[in-house]
């Protein structure tokens, strides 16, 4: 099969992914083999390719928002059959035994494996994945539309949960979103359908700000502009540490700032008064399978409309370069 391989992390403008002929993976007893139809690109792929995340495997096939059809199943797989349309996400496998796994926090598992980082991912014609970490894709979504749900969507869903706005009520809640790429444009749809007003701070007037307006943001501004009201919660998707004090500055007492990325530039020091008043800063690390299933149900109910820009399989490096340059409207997806 054809696959994109990363040997060593390099700046993405040097086009570090190389296409190669490699053997089709053989699924283990508890795995399914997928013919990949589409694979979303994610900022985490950029962090992997450029080395902001440590190397876990070399060479590596990146990609962790995979939609495909099952073409083979391992001997112990009962939940899927050949021909099923399925999705594979970032959390690839957990140990099931550590204190986190045993207390409903498998996203924090000490020995977790991750698709497209510690195991091969979906920038390829085929991929194998554990059946118990594979999702059925709701029929409401085309392949290409479904791909960004698998990371951008699930992580956005978990970020919304960690804002704790369900405790104080979604109706009329004021939520800030910092950064408006793949995750932002899905998260706003969930938040608005729950009754929240959404305030979006993002670079790129032409694509990201325009899309935020289109998707019903109450207010849209640049990253250094302050929203005109105090926020009940904020989610920072952009990997820029200076946004943390900026978000705290407009956060009401008792509010939460959720950091949605796996990597962020250093957070500048700030005055205690910005966090006093029981304000909370917390990160989101990965997701549980329950997050994934609950999110896909809610997304299908609305249904969420993903705005995607597709790239042919041969253009994987170009897709990542476009992502780095904020040149994608909504979510980027590689079509295989
Ligand atoms: Zn574990
Ligand atoms: Zn991702």
GROMACS .gro file of C-alpha atoms and ligand atoms in nm:
model
  338
    1UNK     CA    1   0.000   0.000   0.000
    2UNK     CA    2   0.098   0.364  -0.029
    3UNK     CA    3   0.166   0.552   0.292
    4UNK     CA    4   0.317   0.883   0.396
    5UNK     CA    5   0.617   0.830   0.624
    6UNK     CA    6   0.789   1.065   0.866
    7UNK     CA    7   1.149   0.963   0.938
    8UNK     CA    8   1.261   1.263   1.140
    9UNK     CA    9   1.066   1.568   1.254
   10UNK     CA   10   1.143   1.874   1.039
   11UNK     CA   11   0.978   2.210   0.970
   12UNK     CA   12   0.682   2.133   0.750
   13UNK     CA   13   0.790   2.374   0.474
   14UNK     CA   14   1.081   2.134   0.404
   15UNK     CA   15   0.813   1.875   0.309
   16UNK     CA   16   0.931   1.609   0.556
   17UNK     CA   17   0.667   1.346   0.469
   18UNK     CA   18   0.777   1.100   0.200
   19UNK     CA   19   0.540   0.868   0.019
   20UNK     CA   20   0.644   0.499   0.021
   21UNK     CA   21   0.522   0.150  -0.066
   22UNK     CA   22   0.487  -0.048   0.258
   23UNK     CA   23   0.311  -0.375   0.351
   24UNK     CA   24  -0.060  -0.358   0.441
   25UNK     CA   25  -0.073  -0.398   0.821
   26UNK     CA   26  -0.195  -0.734   0.952
   27UNK     CA   27  -0.468  -0.684   1.214
   28UNK     CA   28  -0.407  -0.845   1.552
   29UNK     CA   29  -0.675  -1.064   1.716
   30UNK     CA   30  -0.853  -0.765   1.869
   31UNK     CA   31  -0.809  -0.529   1.573
   32UNK     CA   32  -0.989  -0.433   1.255
   33UNK     CA   33  -0.821  -0.350   0.924
   34UNK     CA   34  -0.961  -0.045   0.744
   35UNK     CA   35  -0.939   0.069   0.386
   36UNK     CA   36  -0.898   0.442   0.453
   37UNK     CA   37  -1.140   0.674   0.270
   38UNK     CA   38  -1.051   1.004   0.436
   39UNK     CA   39  -0.817   1.129   0.708
   40UNK     CA   40  -0.852   1.465   0.875
   41UNK     CA   41  -0.545   1.675   0.945
   42UNK     CA   42  -0.500   1.816   1.293
   43UNK     CA   43  -0.268   2.064   1.458
   44UNK     CA   44  -0.133   1.771   1.658
   45UNK     CA   45  -0.009   1.622   1.329
   46UNK     CA   46   0.189   1.942   1.281
   47UNK     CA   47   0.333   1.914   1.633
   48UNK     CA   48   0.436   1.553   1.556
   49UNK     CA   49   0.582   1.633   1.213
   50UNK     CA   50   0.773   1.938   1.337
   51UNK     CA   51   0.899   1.771   1.655
   52UNK     CA   52   0.716   1.973   1.920
   53UNK     CA   53   0.606   1.633   2.050
   54UNK     CA   54   0.884   1.380   2.117
   55UNK     CA   55   0.939   1.103   1.861
   56UNK     CA   56   0.760   0.781   1.963
   57UNK     CA   57   0.807   0.578   1.646
   58UNK     CA   58   1.020   0.610   1.331
   59UNK     CA   59   0.933   0.588   1.055
   60UNK     CA   60   0.577   0.690   1.138
   61UNK     CA   61   0.255   0.722   0.940
   62UNK     CA   62   0.077   1.028   1.089
   63UNK     CA   63  -0.299   1.092   1.098
   64UNK     CA   64  -0.562   1.026   1.363
   65UNK     CA   65  -0.901   1.130   1.222
   66UNK     CA   66  -0.957   0.827   1.005
   67UNK     CA   67  -1.276   0.723   0.829
   68UNK     CA   68  -1.272   0.396   0.640
   69UNK     CA   69  -1.438   0.064   0.570
   70UNK     CA   70  -1.354  -0.258   0.752
   71UNK     CA   71  -1.185  -0.505   0.516
   72UNK     CA   72  -1.069  -0.764   0.771
   73UNK     CA   73  -1.128  -0.840   1.137
   74UNK     CA   74  -0.910  -1.014   1.395
   75UNK     CA   75  -1.024  -1.349   1.538
   76UNK     CA   76  -1.167  -1.199   1.858
   77UNK     CA   77  -1.353  -0.904   1.701
   78UNK     CA   78  -1.733  -0.923   1.734
   79UNK     CA   79  -1.842  -0.560   1.727
   80UNK     CA   80  -1.762  -0.497   1.358
   81UNK     CA   81  -1.801  -0.685   1.035
   82UNK     CA   82  -1.646  -0.649   0.692
   83UNK     CA   83  -1.792  -0.349   0.508
   84UNK     CA   84  -1.880  -0.145   0.821
   85UNK     CA   85  -1.796   0.222   0.798
   86UNK     CA   86  -1.588   0.317   1.100
   87UNK     CA   87  -1.371   0.587   1.251
   88UNK     CA   88  -1.038   0.575   1.432
   89UNK     CA   89  -0.935   0.859   1.662
   90UNK     CA   90  -0.631   0.974   1.859
   91UNK     CA   91  -0.666   0.744   2.163
   92UNK     CA   92  -0.558   0.413   2.012
   93UNK     CA   93  -0.527   0.179   2.310
   94UNK     CA   94  -0.506   0.198   2.688
   95UNK     CA   95  -0.376  -0.050   2.947
   96UNK     CA   96  -0.708  -0.102   3.124
   97UNK     CA   97  -0.519  -0.161   3.452
   98UNK     CA   98  -0.366   0.163   3.577
   99UNK     CA   99  -0.537   0.383   3.838
  100UNK     CA  100  -0.664   0.616   3.564
  101UNK     CA  101  -0.813   0.339   3.352
  102UNK     CA  102  -0.980   0.191   3.658
  103UNK     CA  103  -1.142   0.520   3.760
  104UNK     CA  104  -1.307   0.626   3.433
  105UNK     CA  105  -1.013   0.845   3.326
  106UNK     CA  106  -0.864   0.633   3.050
  107UNK     CA  107  -0.769   0.953   2.866
  108UNK     CA  108  -0.493   0.988   3.128
  109UNK     CA  109  -0.374   0.623   3.104
  110UNK     CA  110  -0.006   0.582   3.191
  111UNK     CA  111   0.053   0.344   2.902
  112UNK     CA  112  -0.182   0.481   2.638
  113UNK     CA  113  -0.093   0.453   2.270
  114UNK     CA  114  -0.190   0.722   2.022
  115UNK     CA  115  -0.285   0.688   1.657
  116UNK     CA  116  -0.043   0.864   1.425
  117UNK     CA  117   0.213   0.920   1.703
  118UNK     CA  118   0.301   0.597   1.887
  119UNK     CA  119   0.132   0.370   1.629
  120UNK     CA  120   0.085   0.421   1.255
  121UNK     CA  121  -0.208   0.638   1.151
  122UNK     CA  122  -0.425   0.719   0.855
  123UNK     CA  123  -0.213   0.903   0.598
  124UNK     CA  124  -0.215   0.568   0.418
  125UNK     CA  125  -0.438   0.339   0.214
  126UNK     CA  126  -0.488   0.097   0.506
  127UNK     CA  127  -0.460   0.111   0.882
  128UNK     CA  128  -0.529  -0.137   1.161
  129UNK     CA  129  -0.677  -0.035   1.496
  130UNK     CA  130  -0.814  -0.199   1.811
  131UNK     CA  131  -1.185  -0.269   1.761
  132UNK     CA  132  -1.272  -0.148   2.111
  133UNK     CA  133  -1.130   0.198   2.027
  134UNK     CA  134  -1.303   0.217   1.689
  135UNK     CA  135  -1.632   0.406   1.636
  136UNK     CA  136  -1.932   0.346   1.414
  137UNK     CA  137  -1.979   0.654   1.194
  138UNK     CA  138  -2.339   0.786   1.197
  139UNK     CA  139  -2.500   0.771   0.853
  140UNK     CA  140  -2.576   1.147   0.868
  141UNK     CA  141  -2.218   1.218   0.764
  142UNK     CA  142  -2.029   1.169   0.439
  143UNK     CA  143  -1.677   1.029   0.483
  144UNK     CA  144  -1.509   1.364   0.430
  145UNK     CA  145  -1.753   1.544   0.661
  146UNK     CA  146  -1.706   1.282   0.932
  147UNK     CA  147  -1.325   1.287   0.947
  148UNK     CA  148  -1.285   1.613   1.145
  149UNK     CA  149  -1.538   1.492   1.402
  150UNK     CA  150  -1.287   1.232   1.519
  151UNK     CA  151  -1.043   1.469   1.687
  152UNK     CA  152  -1.147   1.829   1.638
  153UNK     CA  153  -1.503   1.735   1.727
  154UNK     CA  154  -1.437   1.499   2.016
  155UNK     CA  155  -1.181   1.729   2.177
  156UNK     CA  156  -1.416   2.027   2.134
  157UNK     CA  157  -1.689   1.824   2.304
  158UNK     CA  158  -1.463   1.741   2.598
  159UNK     CA  159  -1.352   2.106   2.624
  160UNK     CA  160  -1.718   2.209   2.646
  161UNK     CA  161  -1.774   1.955   2.922
  162UNK     CA  162  -1.475   2.082   3.120
  163UNK     CA  163  -1.603   2.442   3.106
  164UNK     CA  164  -1.857   2.319   3.365
  165UNK     CA  165  -2.123   2.537   3.204
  166UNK     CA  166  -2.368   2.249   3.246
  167UNK     CA  167  -2.357   2.322   3.621
  168UNK     CA  168  -2.459   2.686   3.583
  169UNK     CA  169  -2.676   2.641   3.271
  170UNK     CA  170  -2.604   2.669   2.901
  171UNK     CA  171  -2.894   2.899   2.817
  172UNK     CA  172  -2.752   3.248   2.770
  173UNK     CA  173  -2.405   3.146   2.891
  174UNK     CA  174  -2.125   3.349   2.736
  175UNK     CA  175  -1.849   3.131   2.596
  176UNK     CA  176  -1.525   3.258   2.442
  177UNK     CA  177  -1.339   3.061   2.175
  178UNK     CA  178  -0.977   3.155   2.104
  179UNK     CA  179  -0.869   3.017   1.768
  180UNK     CA  180  -1.124   2.911   1.510
  181UNK     CA  181  -0.998   2.622   1.301
  182UNK     CA  182  -1.133   2.270   1.282
  183UNK     CA  183  -1.221   2.235   1.652
  184UNK     CA  184  -1.361   2.585   1.689
  185UNK     CA  185  -1.601   2.558   1.400
  186UNK     CA  186  -1.753   2.236   1.538
  187UNK     CA  187  -1.755   2.349   1.901
  188UNK     CA  188  -1.951   2.666   1.821
  189UNK     CA  189  -2.229   2.456   1.670
  190UNK     CA  190  -2.263   2.242   1.983
  191UNK     CA  191  -2.245   2.543   2.214
  192UNK     CA  192  -2.505   2.741   2.021
  193UNK     CA  193  -2.744   2.448   2.003
  194UNK     CA  194  -2.720   2.421   2.382
  195UNK     CA  195  -2.817   2.789   2.412
  196UNK     CA  196  -2.485   2.965   2.466
  197UNK     CA  197  -2.370   3.294   2.311
  198UNK     CA  198  -2.029   3.248   2.152
  199UNK     CA  199  -1.755   3.513   2.132
  200UNK     CA  200  -1.473   3.428   1.892
  201UNK     CA  201  -1.119   3.572   1.899
  202UNK     CA  202  -0.913   3.455   1.603
  203UNK     CA  203  -0.657   3.562   1.345
  204UNK     CA  204  -0.740   3.558   0.978
  205UNK     CA  205  -1.028   3.785   0.890
  206UNK     CA  206  -1.086   3.625   0.551
  207UNK     CA  207  -1.143   3.264   0.651
  208UNK     CA  208  -1.170   3.205   1.024
  209UNK     CA  209  -1.349   3.525   1.123
  210UNK     CA  210  -1.587   3.501   0.827
  211UNK     CA  211  -1.675   3.142   0.913
  212UNK     CA  212  -1.735   3.234   1.278
  213UNK     CA  213  -1.985   3.499   1.166
  214UNK     CA  214  -2.151   3.251   0.935
  215UNK     CA  215  -2.189   2.997   1.216
  216UNK     CA  216  -2.366   3.247   1.439
  217UNK     CA  217  -2.101   3.390   1.669
  218UNK     CA  218  -2.244   3.676   1.874
  219UNK     CA  219  -1.919   3.869   1.833
  220UNK     CA  220  -1.598   3.808   1.635
  221UNK     CA  221  -1.267   3.986   1.684
  222UNK     CA  222  -0.893   3.950   1.643
  223UNK     CA  223  -0.680   3.765   1.899
  224UNK     CA  224  -0.577   4.081   2.079
  225UNK     CA  225  -0.925   4.232   2.080
  226UNK     CA  226  -1.127   4.200   2.400
  227UNK     CA  227  -1.480   4.066   2.377
  228UNK     CA  228  -1.732   4.338   2.471
  229UNK     CA  229  -1.872   4.140   2.766
  230UNK     CA  230  -1.731   3.930   3.050
  231UNK     CA  231  -1.726   3.557   2.969
  232UNK     CA  232  -1.859   3.270   3.179
  233UNK     CA  233  -1.600   3.034   3.026
  234UNK     CA  234  -1.341   3.026   2.751
  235UNK     CA  235  -1.172   2.759   2.543
  236UNK     CA  236  -0.829   2.824   2.393
  237UNK     CA  237  -0.764   2.613   2.083
  238UNK     CA  238  -0.475   2.824   1.950
  239UNK     CA  239  -0.136   2.699   2.081
  240UNK     CA  240  -0.036   3.045   2.207
  241UNK     CA  241   0.037   3.079   2.580
  242UNK     CA  242  -0.015   3.457   2.579
  243UNK     CA  243  -0.386   3.392   2.526
  244UNK     CA  244  -0.421   3.251   2.879
  245UNK     CA  245  -0.387   3.585   3.065
  246UNK     CA  246  -0.585   3.750   2.783
  247UNK     CA  247  -0.876   3.512   2.843
  248UNK     CA  248  -0.851   3.546   3.222
  249UNK     CA  249  -0.878   3.923   3.184
  250UNK     CA  250  -1.234   3.889   3.051
  251UNK     CA  251  -1.342   3.589   3.258
  252UNK     CA  252  -1.610   3.627   3.525
  253UNK     CA  253  -1.558   3.503   3.880
  254UNK     CA  254  -1.587   3.125   3.909
  255UNK     CA  255  -1.528   3.083   3.537
  256UNK     CA  256  -1.303   2.827   3.368
  257UNK     CA  257  -1.048   2.866   3.091
  258UNK     CA  258  -1.001   2.532   2.914
  259UNK     CA  259  -0.683   2.474   2.713
  260UNK     CA  260  -0.770   2.246   2.422
  261UNK     CA  261  -0.429   2.175   2.268
  262UNK     CA  262  -0.163   1.911   2.331
  263UNK     CA  263   0.112   2.171   2.301
  264UNK     CA  264   0.125   2.542   2.385
  265UNK     CA  265   0.398   2.807   2.385
  266UNK     CA  266   0.502   2.918   2.737
  267UNK     CA  267   0.235   3.101   2.936
  268UNK     CA  268   0.360   3.443   3.048
  269UNK     CA  269   0.343   3.518   3.420
  270UNK     CA  270   0.044   3.720   3.530
  271UNK     CA  271  -0.093   3.895   3.833
  272UNK     CA  272  -0.274   3.681   4.091
  273UNK     CA  273  -0.577   3.909   4.063
  274UNK     CA  274  -0.645   3.763   3.716
  275UNK     CA  275  -0.712   3.417   3.859
  276UNK     CA  276  -0.842   3.518   4.203
  277UNK     CA  277  -1.220   3.491   4.235
  278UNK     CA  278  -1.210   3.112   4.197
  279UNK     CA  279  -1.124   3.123   3.830
  280UNK     CA  280  -0.990   2.793   3.697
  281UNK     CA  281  -0.740   2.710   3.424
  282UNK     CA  282  -0.737   2.349   3.309
  283UNK     CA  283  -0.603   2.156   3.016
  284UNK     CA  284  -0.773   1.883   2.819
  285UNK     CA  285  -0.570   1.569   2.763
  286UNK     CA  286  -0.700   1.331   2.497
  287UNK     CA  287  -1.049   1.189   2.539
  288UNK     CA  288  -1.228   0.886   2.674
  289UNK     CA  289  -1.425   0.651   2.451
  290UNK     CA  290  -1.739   0.772   2.626
  291UNK     CA  291  -1.659   1.127   2.508
  292UNK     CA  292  -1.629   0.997   2.154
  293UNK     CA  293  -1.957   0.806   2.157
  294UNK     CA  294  -2.154   1.083   2.330
  295UNK     CA  295  -2.016   1.344   2.093
  296UNK     CA  296  -2.094   1.144   1.776
  297UNK     CA  297  -2.453   1.102   1.899
  298UNK     CA  298  -2.496   1.472   1.969
  299UNK     CA  299  -2.327   1.566   1.640
  300UNK     CA  300  -2.561   1.339   1.444
  301UNK     CA  301  -2.865   1.479   1.626
  302UNK     CA  302  -2.798   1.842   1.526
  303UNK     CA  303  -2.648   1.749   1.279
  304UNK     CA  304  -2.313   1.930   1.295
  305UNK     CA  305  -2.213   2.068   0.955
  306UNK     CA  306  -1.839   2.042   0.909
  307UNK     CA  307  -1.679   2.281   0.663
  308UNK     CA  308  -1.393   2.098   0.500
  309UNK     CA  309  -1.118   2.168   0.254
  310UNK     CA  310  -1.006   1.848   0.085
  311UNK     CA  311  -0.658   1.759  -0.034
  312UNK     CA  312  -0.575   1.467  -0.265
  313UNK     CA  313  -0.362   1.191  -0.108
  314UNK     CA  314  -0.052   1.311  -0.295
  315UNK     CA  315  -0.075   1.652  -0.128
  316UNK     CA  316  -0.021   1.560   0.239
  317UNK     CA  317   0.272   1.801   0.285
  318UNK     CA  318   0.074   2.082   0.120
  319UNK     CA  319  -0.218   2.015   0.352
  320UNK     CA  320   0.003   2.055   0.659
  321UNK     CA  321   0.168   2.368   0.517
  322UNK     CA  322  -0.179   2.517   0.460
  323UNK     CA  323  -0.278   2.430   0.818
  324UNK     CA  324   0.034   2.596   0.956
  325UNK     CA  325  -0.040   2.912   0.755
  326UNK     CA  326  -0.401   2.933   0.880
  327UNK     CA  327  -0.502   2.890   0.516
  328UNK     CA  328  -0.778   2.633   0.574
  329UNK     CA  329  -1.139   2.731   0.620
  330UNK     CA  330  -1.285   2.488   0.872
  331UNK     CA  331  -1.107   2.152   0.868
  332UNK     CA  332  -0.854   2.002   0.627
  333UNK     CA  333  -0.912   1.645   0.511
  334UNK     CA  334  -0.692   1.419   0.299
  335UNK     CA  335  -0.897   1.205   0.062
  336UNK     CA  336  -0.753   0.863  -0.012
  337LIG    ZN1  337  -0.420   0.268   3.185
  338LIG    ZN1  338  -0.606   1.583   1.670
   0.00000   0.00000   0.00000
